[in-house]
Amino acid sequence: MFTDEEKNILKKYVTSTEEDVYAVKGMEGMVGAAYARYSRATGGFREVLLKEFIKEGIIDPKHADQLIERILIAFGDDSVGELEGAHVSFENISMLATKEIEDRRIGGSPIEQSTRYVFYDMKTSPLSPPYQGGERGGEWRYLKDESLTKASFGDEYLSAMDFIFETYASLVEPMKQYYSKLKPLESAEYDINGDGIKEKFSDLKDEKSTKSFRITYNTDLRTKSCDTIRALLPLATLTNVGMFGNGRFYQTLISHLLTSNIPEVKNIGEKTFKATSEIIPQYVRRAKRSEYQAEIRQNMFQLAASEFNSPHPEIPDTLPRLELLENPNDLQTGLLTAMVYPYGNISWKNLKNKISRLSGQKKDTLIKTFFGERKNRRDRPGRGLETGYPLTFDLVTNWGVYKDLMRHRMNTQLRQLFTTEIGFEIPEDLISAGFRDKVQECVDQADLLFKLIAKEDPILAQYAVLHGHYIRWSLGINAREAFHLLELRTVAQGHWQYRRAAQEMHKLILKRLPWLGEAMKFVDHKDYFWSRADSEARQRAAEDVLDKKIETDTLDKMTPIT
């Protein structure tokens, strides 16, 4: 039992001073260490707070910081770092950089600005921060890092990006008009009342319902247009990512960013270290550039280029291309293939065949190159060692599909360098609307820019890749994750391109293991042209229920007690 004075102190930091189940609050940056200490104390968490963290009625930050440091010495910061976290916003970063952040998939939860709801047709104001909605002066929303603009290809980079964004912006209204002709307001039907009955605009009588219908209709057209013309957005496009992660995640992330060959990404790493050091300083203090990882990456790219790669990326006979790989009987060959794959530019199957024919000496050289000279346990080998999943896919999809599917955490995905050389997927609706030539001009500009930059730096050339360009990557999952990924990514409101990829993955599983595929009974193989329509209508209905609840609660508070 606590005294009244102790209860008053504890109320600042816990949701209950009496219950056995309670939440901690107001201890940002300190709660992880407090929990660690609590694990070796005889009393409960509240007793630990009162005894070790609180001085004169409050938590003294300086004392707490010293205490955290002592606790980390005793416990080590690997496990304790998972008990502490921070929210970080990454704003006005390139879409290429988002993948460097989101690819650190363990311990972090990202949410990214949606290309399904946001048009990138507005320019930034020269005198304001980026994306002042409605500004028509200024610059398009793409990265202008000096590594790009001051390079020998700088003028071509700026010219190509301006052209692509001008074309993208010019298609926004025409595509809205195209879809409005396919679905005029008068013929649209939505269940905005949530009663299971779809209604037309002319059926509605009250102002609130007609307003909800118009919102649903406009959002339906908007998301469809966004989904289509996003194919033209380059990886240099500026976007925003919100992230919650634990301390271990941020330490790993910052080290990864600082080790990057991409100047923008290094800069983000420095800023992330500065920001998190103000919130969870003890948990990111060891974050630094890994010379070990930098050397391994350089050596592996050189080895792949000399032993395995083709002059140009391998192009499948059909696009997109998804292949469910056979589990290798030879575990070593499977591991070596996965170790080389991210540095290569050929298919998994052809790479495996080349590796299987290597001499013992060359295999030894590959192994030594991959592991390098490890000086301590934190010099961790690459993700290729995670191979061995029962379901591993070698995929050639457009970059937009990769972006949507790579965020799943229960997997191992390996990607090869993003390229424009495999080809581009033009959405059928842009062709039907009469914009094939406009789109092709953008693709041609991006292809030329990619080749120009790649002569100097293949890593930076990735900024020229568009959402619609095909890229090669692999995805390893266990059977349980296949249920989650395939049933989720085939729901009606999903983007049709990643729905198609997930449907094809399910078909391959059905062919290989019918009983497993058949158990995934919520994989949806239907096509939905207006994929967001029903989802948006459900949102209006839910909002109406919420509005009525708020109105009822307000009236209850206003009703006098008699």
Coordinates of C-alpha atoms in Angstrom, one line a residue:
M1 CA 0.0 0.0 0.0
F2 CA 1.1 3.5 -0.7
T3 CA 0.7 6.6 1.4
D4 CA -1.5 9.4 0.1
E5 CA 1.6 11.4 -0.6
E6 CA 3.2 8.6 -2.6
K7 CA -0.1 8.1 -4.5
N8 CA -0.1 11.8 -5.5
I9 CA 3.5 11.4 -6.8
L10 CA 2.8 8.2 -8.7
K11 CA -0.3 9.5 -10.4
K12 CA 2.0 11.5 -12.7
Y13 CA 3.6 8.4 -13.9
V14 CA 1.1 5.5 -13.8
T15 CA -2.6 5.2 -14.7
S16 CA -3.4 3.5 -11.4
T17 CA -1.9 3.4 -7.9
E18 CA -4.0 0.4 -6.8
E19 CA -4.7 -2.0 -9.8
D20 CA -2.3 -4.8 -10.6
V21 CA -2.5 -3.9 -14.3
Y22 CA -1.7 -0.3 -15.3
A23 CA 0.1 1.7 -17.9
V24 CA 3.2 3.9 -17.5
K25 CA 3.1 7.6 -18.7
G26 CA 5.2 10.7 -18.7
M27 CA 8.5 8.8 -18.6
E28 CA 9.7 9.2 -22.2
G29 CA 13.2 7.9 -22.6
M30 CA 13.3 6.4 -19.1
V31 CA 10.7 3.7 -18.9
G32 CA 12.9 1.0 -20.6
A33 CA 15.6 1.3 -18.0
A34 CA 13.1 1.4 -15.2
Y35 CA 11.5 -1.8 -16.5
A36 CA 15.0 -3.4 -16.6
R37 CA 15.7 -2.5 -13.0
Y38 CA 12.2 -3.7 -12.1
S39 CA 13.0 -7.1 -13.4
R40 CA 15.6 -7.6 -10.7
A41 CA 13.8 -5.9 -7.8
T42 CA 11.7 -7.6 -5.2
G43 CA 8.9 -5.0 -5.4
G44 CA 6.7 -3.8 -8.2
F45 CA 7.3 -1.1 -10.8
R46 CA 5.8 1.7 -8.7
E47 CA 8.1 0.8 -5.8
V48 CA 11.1 0.9 -8.1
L49 CA 10.0 4.4 -9.2
L50 CA 9.6 5.7 -5.7
K51 CA 12.8 4.2 -4.5
E52 CA 15.3 4.7 -7.3
F53 CA 14.0 7.3 -9.9
I54 CA 12.0 9.9 -7.9
K55 CA 13.7 12.5 -5.9
E56 CA 11.8 15.1 -4.0
G57 CA 8.5 14.2 -5.6
I58 CA 9.7 14.2 -9.3
I59 CA 11.9 12.3 -11.6
D60 CA 15.2 14.2 -11.9
P61 CA 16.4 13.9 -15.5
K62 CA 20.1 14.1 -14.6
H63 CA 19.8 11.5 -11.9
A64 CA 17.7 9.3 -14.1
D65 CA 20.2 9.5 -17.0
Q66 CA 23.0 8.4 -14.7
L67 CA 20.8 5.6 -13.4
I68 CA 20.0 4.5 -16.9
E69 CA 23.6 4.3 -17.8
R70 CA 24.3 2.1 -14.8
I71 CA 21.4 -0.1 -15.7
L72 CA 22.6 -0.5 -19.2
I73 CA 26.1 -1.5 -18.0
A74 CA 24.4 -4.2 -15.9
F75 CA 21.9 -5.4 -18.4
G76 CA 23.4 -4.5 -21.8
D77 CA 21.5 -2.1 -24.1
D78 CA 20.4 -4.7 -26.7
S79 CA 17.4 -6.1 -24.7
V80 CA 16.7 -3.0 -22.7
G81 CA 16.6 -1.0 -25.9
E82 CA 13.5 -2.9 -26.9
L83 CA 11.6 -1.5 -23.9
E84 CA 12.1 2.1 -24.8
G85 CA 11.0 3.9 -28.0
A86 CA 10.5 7.1 -29.9
H87 CA 8.3 8.6 -32.6
V88 CA 10.3 10.2 -35.4
S89 CA 9.0 12.0 -38.5
F90 CA 11.0 11.9 -41.7
E91 CA 9.7 14.6 -43.9
N92 CA 10.7 15.7 -47.4
I93 CA 12.8 12.7 -48.0
S94 CA 12.9 10.8 -51.3
M95 CA 10.9 7.6 -51.9
L96 CA 14.3 5.9 -52.4
A97 CA 15.3 6.9 -48.9
T98 CA 12.0 5.6 -47.4
K99 CA 13.0 2.1 -48.4
E100 CA 16.4 2.4 -46.7
I101 CA 14.4 3.3 -43.5
E102 CA 11.5 0.9 -43.8
D103 CA 13.7 -2.0 -44.8
R104 CA 14.9 -2.2 -41.2
R105 CA 11.7 -4.0 -40.6
I106 CA 12.2 -5.4 -37.0
G107 CA 11.3 -3.1 -34.1
G108 CA 10.0 -0.3 -36.2
S109 CA 6.4 0.6 -37.4
P110 CA 6.3 3.0 -40.3
I111 CA 3.4 4.8 -41.9
E112 CA 4.1 6.6 -45.2
Q113 CA 2.4 9.3 -47.1
S114 CA 0.0 7.6 -49.5
T115 CA 0.2 7.8 -53.2
R116 CA -3.4 6.7 -53.2
Y117 CA -4.7 9.9 -51.6
V118 CA -2.0 12.5 -52.3
F119 CA -1.4 14.1 -55.7
Y120 CA 2.1 15.4 -56.3
D121 CA 0.9 18.0 -58.7
M122 CA 1.6 21.1 -56.5
K123 CA 4.8 23.0 -56.5
T124 CA 6.5 24.2 -53.3
S125 CA 6.8 27.9 -52.6
P126 CA 10.3 29.4 -52.9
L127 CA 9.8 31.2 -49.6
S128 CA 8.0 28.4 -47.7
P129 CA 8.7 24.8 -46.5
P130 CA 7.9 22.2 -49.1
Y131 CA 4.3 21.3 -49.9
Q132 CA 2.3 24.4 -49.1
G133 CA -0.9 23.1 -50.6
G134 CA -2.1 25.0 -53.6
E135 CA 1.2 26.8 -54.3
R136 CA 1.8 27.0 -58.0
G137 CA 5.1 28.9 -57.9
G138 CA 8.4 27.3 -56.8
E139 CA 9.6 23.8 -57.4
W140 CA 8.2 20.3 -58.0
R141 CA 8.5 17.9 -55.1
Y142 CA 11.6 16.0 -55.9
L143 CA 15.0 15.7 -54.3
K144 CA 17.6 18.4 -55.1
D145 CA 20.5 17.1 -53.2
E146 CA 23.9 18.4 -54.4
S147 CA 25.0 14.9 -55.1
L148 CA 22.5 15.1 -58.0
T149 CA 22.2 18.7 -58.9
K150 CA 25.9 19.6 -58.8
A151 CA 27.1 16.4 -60.6
S152 CA 28.1 16.3 -64.2
F153 CA 24.6 15.1 -65.0
G154 CA 22.9 17.8 -62.8
D155 CA 21.3 19.8 -65.6
E156 CA 19.9 16.6 -67.2
Y157 CA 18.6 15.5 -63.9
L158 CA 16.7 18.7 -63.2
S159 CA 15.4 18.9 -66.8
A160 CA 14.1 15.2 -66.8
M161 CA 12.5 15.5 -63.3
D162 CA 10.8 18.8 -64.2
F163 CA 9.4 17.2 -67.4
I164 CA 8.2 14.1 -65.6
F165 CA 6.4 16.1 -62.8
E166 CA 4.9 18.5 -65.4
T167 CA 3.5 15.5 -67.3
Y168 CA 2.2 13.9 -64.1
A169 CA 0.5 17.1 -63.0
S170 CA -1.0 17.6 -66.5
L171 CA -2.7 14.2 -66.2
V172 CA -4.5 14.7 -62.8
E173 CA -7.6 16.5 -64.1
P174 CA -7.9 14.6 -67.4
M175 CA -7.8 11.3 -65.6
K176 CA -10.4 12.5 -63.1
Q177 CA -12.6 13.4 -66.1
Y178 CA -11.9 10.1 -67.7
Y179 CA -13.1 8.2 -64.7
S180 CA -16.1 10.6 -64.2
K181 CA -17.3 9.6 -67.7
L182 CA -16.9 5.9 -66.9
K183 CA -18.9 6.5 -63.7
P184 CA -21.1 9.7 -63.8
L185 CA -22.4 10.9 -60.5
E186 CA -25.9 10.1 -61.6
S187 CA -25.2 6.4 -62.2
A188 CA -22.9 5.9 -59.2
E189 CA -24.2 3.7 -56.3
Y190 CA -22.9 3.5 -52.7
D191 CA -24.1 2.1 -49.5
I192 CA -23.3 5.2 -47.5
N193 CA -26.0 4.4 -44.8
G194 CA -24.4 1.1 -43.9
D195 CA -27.6 -0.8 -44.3
G196 CA -26.4 -3.1 -47.0
I197 CA -28.4 -1.3 -49.7
K198 CA -26.6 0.7 -52.4
E199 CA -28.3 4.0 -53.4
K200 CA -28.0 6.4 -56.2
F201 CA -27.6 10.2 -55.7
S202 CA -31.1 10.8 -56.9
D203 CA -32.5 8.5 -54.1
L204 CA -31.2 10.7 -51.4
K205 CA -33.4 13.2 -49.7
D206 CA -31.5 14.9 -46.9
E207 CA -28.5 17.3 -47.1
K208 CA -26.2 15.2 -45.0
S209 CA -26.7 12.1 -47.1
T210 CA -26.1 14.0 -50.4
K211 CA -22.9 15.5 -48.9
S212 CA -21.6 12.1 -47.8
F213 CA -22.4 10.7 -51.3
R214 CA -20.5 13.5 -53.0
I215 CA -17.5 13.0 -50.7
T216 CA -17.5 9.3 -51.4
Y217 CA -17.8 9.8 -55.2
N218 CA -15.1 12.4 -55.3
T219 CA -12.8 10.2 -53.2
D220 CA -13.6 7.3 -55.4
L221 CA -12.5 9.2 -58.5
R222 CA -9.5 10.7 -56.8
T223 CA -8.0 7.4 -55.5
K224 CA -8.6 5.7 -58.8
S225 CA -6.7 8.6 -60.6
C226 CA -3.9 8.5 -57.9
D227 CA -3.6 4.7 -58.3
T228 CA -3.2 5.1 -62.1
I229 CA -0.8 8.0 -62.5
R230 CA 1.5 7.1 -59.6
A231 CA 3.2 4.9 -62.3
L232 CA 5.0 8.1 -63.3
L233 CA 6.3 9.1 -59.9
P234 CA 10.1 8.8 -59.7
L235 CA 12.0 7.5 -56.7
A236 CA 13.3 11.1 -56.3
T237 CA 9.8 12.2 -55.3
L238 CA 9.7 13.8 -51.8
T239 CA 7.4 12.2 -49.3
N240 CA 6.9 11.8 -45.5
V241 CA 7.2 8.8 -43.2
G242 CA 6.1 8.6 -39.5
M243 CA 7.9 6.0 -37.5
F244 CA 7.6 4.4 -34.1
G245 CA 10.5 2.3 -33.1
N246 CA 12.3 0.9 -30.1
G247 CA 15.8 1.9 -29.0
R248 CA 17.5 -1.1 -30.6
F249 CA 15.7 -0.4 -33.9
Y250 CA 16.9 3.2 -34.0
Q251 CA 20.5 2.2 -33.2
T252 CA 20.5 -0.3 -36.0
L253 CA 18.7 2.1 -38.4
I254 CA 21.0 5.0 -37.7
S255 CA 24.1 2.8 -38.3
H256 CA 22.6 1.5 -41.5
L257 CA 21.8 5.0 -42.8
L258 CA 25.3 6.4 -41.9
T259 CA 26.9 3.4 -43.8
S260 CA 24.9 4.2 -47.0
N261 CA 26.6 5.2 -50.2
I262 CA 23.8 7.7 -50.8
P263 CA 24.5 11.2 -49.5
E264 CA 20.8 12.0 -48.8
V265 CA 20.5 8.8 -46.7
K266 CA 23.7 9.6 -44.8
N267 CA 22.3 13.0 -44.0
I268 CA 19.1 11.5 -42.8
G269 CA 21.1 9.2 -40.5
E270 CA 22.9 12.2 -38.9
K271 CA 19.6 14.0 -38.4
T272 CA 18.0 10.8 -36.9
F273 CA 20.8 10.4 -34.5
K274 CA 20.5 14.1 -33.4
A275 CA 16.7 13.8 -33.0
T276 CA 16.7 10.5 -31.1
S277 CA 19.6 11.6 -28.9
E278 CA 17.2 14.1 -27.3
I279 CA 14.6 11.5 -26.5
I280 CA 16.4 8.1 -25.9
P281 CA 20.1 9.2 -25.8
Q282 CA 21.4 6.1 -24.0
Y283 CA 19.9 3.8 -26.6
V284 CA 21.4 5.2 -29.7
R285 CA 24.8 6.3 -28.4
R286 CA 26.6 3.4 -30.1
A287 CA 25.0 4.1 -33.5
K288 CA 27.8 4.8 -36.0
R289 CA 28.9 4.1 -39.5
S290 CA 29.9 0.4 -40.0
E291 CA 33.2 0.2 -42.0
Y292 CA 32.7 -3.6 -41.9
Q293 CA 29.3 -3.4 -43.7
A294 CA 30.6 -0.7 -46.2
E295 CA 33.6 -2.9 -47.1
I296 CA 31.5 -6.1 -47.5
R297 CA 29.0 -4.3 -49.7
Q298 CA 31.7 -2.9 -52.0
N299 CA 33.5 -6.3 -52.2
M300 CA 30.3 -8.2 -52.9
F301 CA 29.2 -5.8 -55.7
Q302 CA 32.7 -6.3 -57.3
L303 CA 32.5 -10.1 -56.9
A304 CA 29.0 -10.3 -58.4
A305 CA 30.0 -8.1 -61.3
S306 CA 33.1 -10.3 -62.1
E307 CA 31.5 -13.7 -61.6
F308 CA 27.8 -13.7 -62.0
N309 CA 26.2 -10.6 -63.5
S310 CA 25.1 -10.0 -67.1
P311 CA 26.0 -6.7 -68.9
H312 CA 22.4 -5.7 -68.4
P313 CA 19.7 -6.9 -66.0
E314 CA 18.0 -10.2 -67.0
I315 CA 14.6 -9.6 -68.6
P316 CA 12.0 -12.4 -68.2
D317 CA 10.0 -13.6 -71.2
T318 CA 6.8 -12.3 -69.6
L319 CA 6.2 -9.3 -67.3
P320 CA 5.4 -9.2 -64.5
R321 CA 7.1 -12.5 -63.5
L322 CA 6.6 -14.4 -60.3
E323 CA 8.3 -17.7 -59.6
L324 CA 7.9 -20.0 -56.5
L325 CA 11.4 -21.4 -56.0
E326 CA 12.1 -25.1 -55.3
N327 CA 13.7 -25.6 -51.9
P328 CA 17.3 -26.5 -52.6
N329 CA 18.4 -30.0 -51.5
D330 CA 21.9 -28.5 -51.2
L331 CA 21.6 -26.0 -48.3
Q332 CA 25.0 -24.4 -49.1
T333 CA 24.0 -23.6 -52.7
G334 CA 20.8 -22.0 -51.4
L335 CA 22.7 -19.9 -48.9
L336 CA 25.3 -18.8 -51.4
T337 CA 22.6 -17.8 -53.9
A338 CA 20.9 -15.6 -51.3
M339 CA 24.2 -14.1 -50.3
V340 CA 24.9 -12.9 -53.8
Y341 CA 21.4 -12.2 -55.0
P342 CA 21.1 -8.5 -53.8
Y343 CA 24.4 -7.6 -55.6
G344 CA 23.4 -9.4 -58.8
N345 CA 21.2 -8.6 -61.8
I346 CA 20.0 -12.0 -62.9
S347 CA 17.2 -14.3 -61.7
W348 CA 17.5 -16.5 -58.6
K349 CA 17.4 -19.7 -60.7
N350 CA 20.1 -18.7 -63.1
L351 CA 22.3 -17.4 -60.2
K352 CA 21.9 -20.6 -58.4
N353 CA 22.9 -22.6 -61.5
K354 CA 26.0 -20.5 -61.8
I355 CA 26.9 -20.9 -58.2
S356 CA 26.4 -24.7 -58.3
R357 CA 29.0 -24.9 -61.0
L358 CA 31.7 -22.9 -59.1
S359 CA 34.9 -24.6 -58.1
G360 CA 35.4 -25.2 -54.4
Q361 CA 38.1 -22.5 -54.4
K362 CA 35.7 -19.9 -55.9
K363 CA 33.0 -20.9 -53.4
D364 CA 35.5 -20.3 -50.6
T365 CA 36.3 -16.9 -52.0
L366 CA 32.6 -16.0 -52.1
I367 CA 32.1 -17.1 -48.5
K368 CA 35.2 -15.2 -47.3
T369 CA 34.1 -12.1 -49.2
F370 CA 30.5 -12.2 -47.7
F371 CA 31.7 -12.6 -44.1
G372 CA 34.8 -10.3 -44.4
E373 CA 36.9 -9.6 -41.3
R374 CA 34.5 -9.6 -38.3
K375 CA 36.1 -7.9 -35.4
N376 CA 33.2 -8.3 -32.9
R377 CA 29.7 -9.8 -32.6
R378 CA 28.2 -6.5 -33.9
D379 CA 29.8 -7.0 -37.3
R380 CA 26.8 -9.0 -38.4
P381 CA 26.7 -10.8 -41.8
G382 CA 24.0 -9.8 -44.3
R383 CA 20.4 -10.9 -44.6
G384 CA 21.2 -13.6 -47.2
L385 CA 21.8 -15.9 -44.3
E386 CA 18.1 -15.8 -43.5
T387 CA 17.3 -18.0 -46.5
G388 CA 15.5 -21.4 -46.0
Y389 CA 11.9 -20.3 -45.9
P390 CA 9.4 -23.0 -47.2
L391 CA 8.0 -20.4 -49.6
T392 CA 10.5 -18.2 -51.5
F393 CA 9.4 -16.2 -54.5
D394 CA 11.6 -14.6 -57.2
L395 CA 9.6 -11.6 -58.4
V396 CA 9.8 -9.1 -61.2
T397 CA 7.1 -6.5 -60.5
N398 CA 6.8 -2.8 -60.9
W399 CA 8.3 -0.7 -58.2
G400 CA 4.9 0.3 -56.8
V401 CA 4.0 -3.4 -56.1
Y402 CA 7.4 -3.8 -54.3
K403 CA 6.7 -0.7 -52.3
D404 CA 3.4 -2.0 -51.1
L405 CA 4.4 -5.6 -50.3
M406 CA 7.9 -5.1 -48.8
R407 CA 6.6 -3.5 -45.6
H408 CA 5.5 -6.9 -44.2
R409 CA 7.7 -7.8 -41.3
M410 CA 7.4 -11.6 -41.1
N411 CA 9.6 -12.2 -44.1
T412 CA 13.0 -11.8 -45.7
Q413 CA 13.0 -9.7 -48.8
L414 CA 16.2 -9.1 -50.9
R415 CA 16.2 -6.5 -53.6
Q416 CA 18.6 -6.0 -56.5
L417 CA 19.5 -2.4 -57.5
F418 CA 16.4 -0.6 -58.8
T419 CA 16.7 -0.2 -62.6
T420 CA 14.8 1.1 -65.7
E421 CA 16.4 -1.5 -67.9
I422 CA 13.9 -4.4 -67.4
G423 CA 11.0 -2.4 -68.7
F424 CA 7.9 -0.3 -67.7
E425 CA 4.3 -1.2 -67.0
I426 CA 1.9 1.4 -68.5
P427 CA -1.5 1.2 -66.8
E428 CA -4.2 0.2 -69.3
D429 CA -6.4 3.2 -68.3
L430 CA -3.7 5.7 -69.3
I431 CA -3.7 4.0 -72.7
S432 CA -7.5 3.9 -73.0
A433 CA -7.6 7.6 -72.0
G434 CA -5.3 8.4 -74.9
F435 CA -2.1 9.2 -73.0
R436 CA 0.2 6.4 -74.1
D437 CA 2.5 8.8 -75.9
K438 CA 2.7 11.2 -73.0
V439 CA 3.6 8.4 -70.6
Q440 CA 6.2 7.0 -73.0
E441 CA 7.9 10.4 -73.2
C442 CA 8.3 10.3 -69.4
V443 CA 9.6 6.7 -69.5
D444 CA 12.1 7.7 -72.2
Q445 CA 13.3 10.6 -70.2
A446 CA 13.7 8.4 -67.1
D447 CA 15.5 5.7 -69.1
L448 CA 18.0 8.2 -70.6
L449 CA 18.6 9.8 -67.2
F450 CA 19.2 6.5 -65.5
K451 CA 21.8 5.4 -68.1
L452 CA 23.5 8.8 -67.8
I453 CA 23.8 8.6 -64.0
A454 CA 24.6 4.9 -64.0
K455 CA 27.8 5.6 -65.9
E456 CA 29.1 7.4 -62.8
D457 CA 27.1 5.9 -60.0
P458 CA 24.6 3.0 -60.3
I459 CA 23.4 3.7 -56.7
L460 CA 22.4 7.2 -57.4
A461 CA 20.9 6.2 -60.8
Q462 CA 18.0 4.6 -58.8
Y463 CA 16.5 8.1 -58.2
A464 CA 15.5 8.0 -61.9
V465 CA 13.4 4.9 -61.6
L466 CA 9.7 5.4 -61.8
H467 CA 6.9 3.6 -59.9
G468 CA 6.0 1.7 -63.1
H469 CA 9.5 0.4 -63.8
Y470 CA 10.0 -3.3 -63.3
I471 CA 12.5 -4.4 -60.6
R472 CA 13.7 -7.8 -59.4
W473 CA 13.4 -8.8 -55.8
S474 CA 12.8 -11.9 -53.7
L475 CA 10.4 -12.6 -50.9
G476 CA 10.8 -15.5 -48.4
I477 CA 7.9 -16.3 -46.1
N478 CA 6.7 -19.1 -43.9
A479 CA 3.3 -20.7 -44.6
R480 CA 1.6 -18.7 -41.8
E481 CA 2.8 -15.4 -43.1
A482 CA 1.5 -16.4 -46.5
F483 CA -2.0 -16.6 -45.0
H484 CA -1.7 -13.0 -43.6
L485 CA 0.0 -11.5 -46.6
L486 CA -2.1 -13.0 -49.4
E487 CA -5.5 -12.7 -47.7
L488 CA -4.7 -9.1 -46.7
R489 CA -3.2 -8.0 -50.0
T490 CA -6.1 -9.3 -52.1
V491 CA -8.9 -7.5 -50.3
A492 CA -11.2 -5.6 -52.7
Q493 CA -9.8 -2.1 -51.8
G494 CA -6.2 -3.0 -52.5
H495 CA -4.3 -1.5 -55.5
W496 CA -5.0 -3.7 -58.5
Q497 CA -1.4 -4.3 -59.3
Y498 CA -0.3 -5.7 -55.9
R499 CA -3.6 -7.6 -55.7
R500 CA -2.6 -9.3 -59.0
A501 CA 0.8 -10.1 -57.6
A502 CA -0.7 -11.6 -54.5
Q503 CA -3.2 -13.6 -56.5
E504 CA -0.5 -15.0 -58.6
M505 CA 1.5 -16.0 -55.6
H506 CA -1.5 -17.9 -54.3
K507 CA -2.0 -19.7 -57.6
L508 CA 1.7 -20.9 -57.4
I509 CA 1.1 -22.2 -53.8
L510 CA -2.1 -23.9 -55.0
K511 CA -0.1 -25.7 -57.7
R512 CA 2.7 -26.7 -55.4
L513 CA 0.7 -27.5 -52.2
P514 CA -3.0 -27.6 -53.0
W515 CA -4.1 -28.3 -49.4
L516 CA -2.2 -25.3 -48.1
G517 CA -3.5 -23.0 -50.9
E518 CA -7.1 -24.2 -50.4
A519 CA -6.9 -23.4 -46.7
M520 CA -6.3 -19.7 -47.6
K521 CA -10.0 -19.4 -48.3
F522 CA -10.1 -15.6 -47.9
V523 CA -7.7 -14.9 -50.8
D524 CA -9.9 -12.9 -53.2
H525 CA -9.3 -13.6 -56.9
K526 CA -12.1 -11.3 -58.2
D527 CA -11.3 -8.1 -60.0
Y528 CA -12.7 -4.8 -58.8
F529 CA -12.3 -1.8 -61.1
W530 CA -13.6 0.7 -58.5
S531 CA -11.5 -0.9 -55.8
R532 CA -12.0 1.9 -53.2
A533 CA -15.7 2.5 -53.7
D534 CA -17.2 0.2 -51.1
S535 CA -14.5 1.0 -48.6
E536 CA -15.1 4.7 -48.9
A537 CA -18.8 4.2 -48.5
R538 CA -18.2 2.2 -45.3
Q539 CA -16.1 5.0 -44.0
R540 CA -19.0 7.5 -44.5
A541 CA -21.4 5.2 -42.7
A542 CA -19.0 4.8 -39.8
E543 CA -18.5 8.5 -39.6
D544 CA -22.2 9.0 -39.5
V545 CA -22.5 6.6 -36.6
L546 CA -19.7 8.5 -34.8
D547 CA -21.4 11.9 -35.5
K548 CA -24.7 10.6 -34.0
K549 CA -22.9 9.3 -30.9
I550 CA -21.1 12.6 -30.4
E551 CA -24.5 14.4 -30.9
T552 CA -26.2 12.2 -28.3
D553 CA -23.4 12.6 -25.8
T554 CA -23.5 16.3 -26.2
L555 CA -27.3 16.4 -25.7
D556 CA -27.0 14.2 -22.6
K557 CA -24.5 16.6 -21.0
M558 CA -26.9 19.5 -21.8
T559 CA -30.0 17.9 -20.4
P560 CA -30.8 19.3 -16.9
I561 CA -31.2 16.9 -14.1
T562 CA -34.7 17.1 -12.5

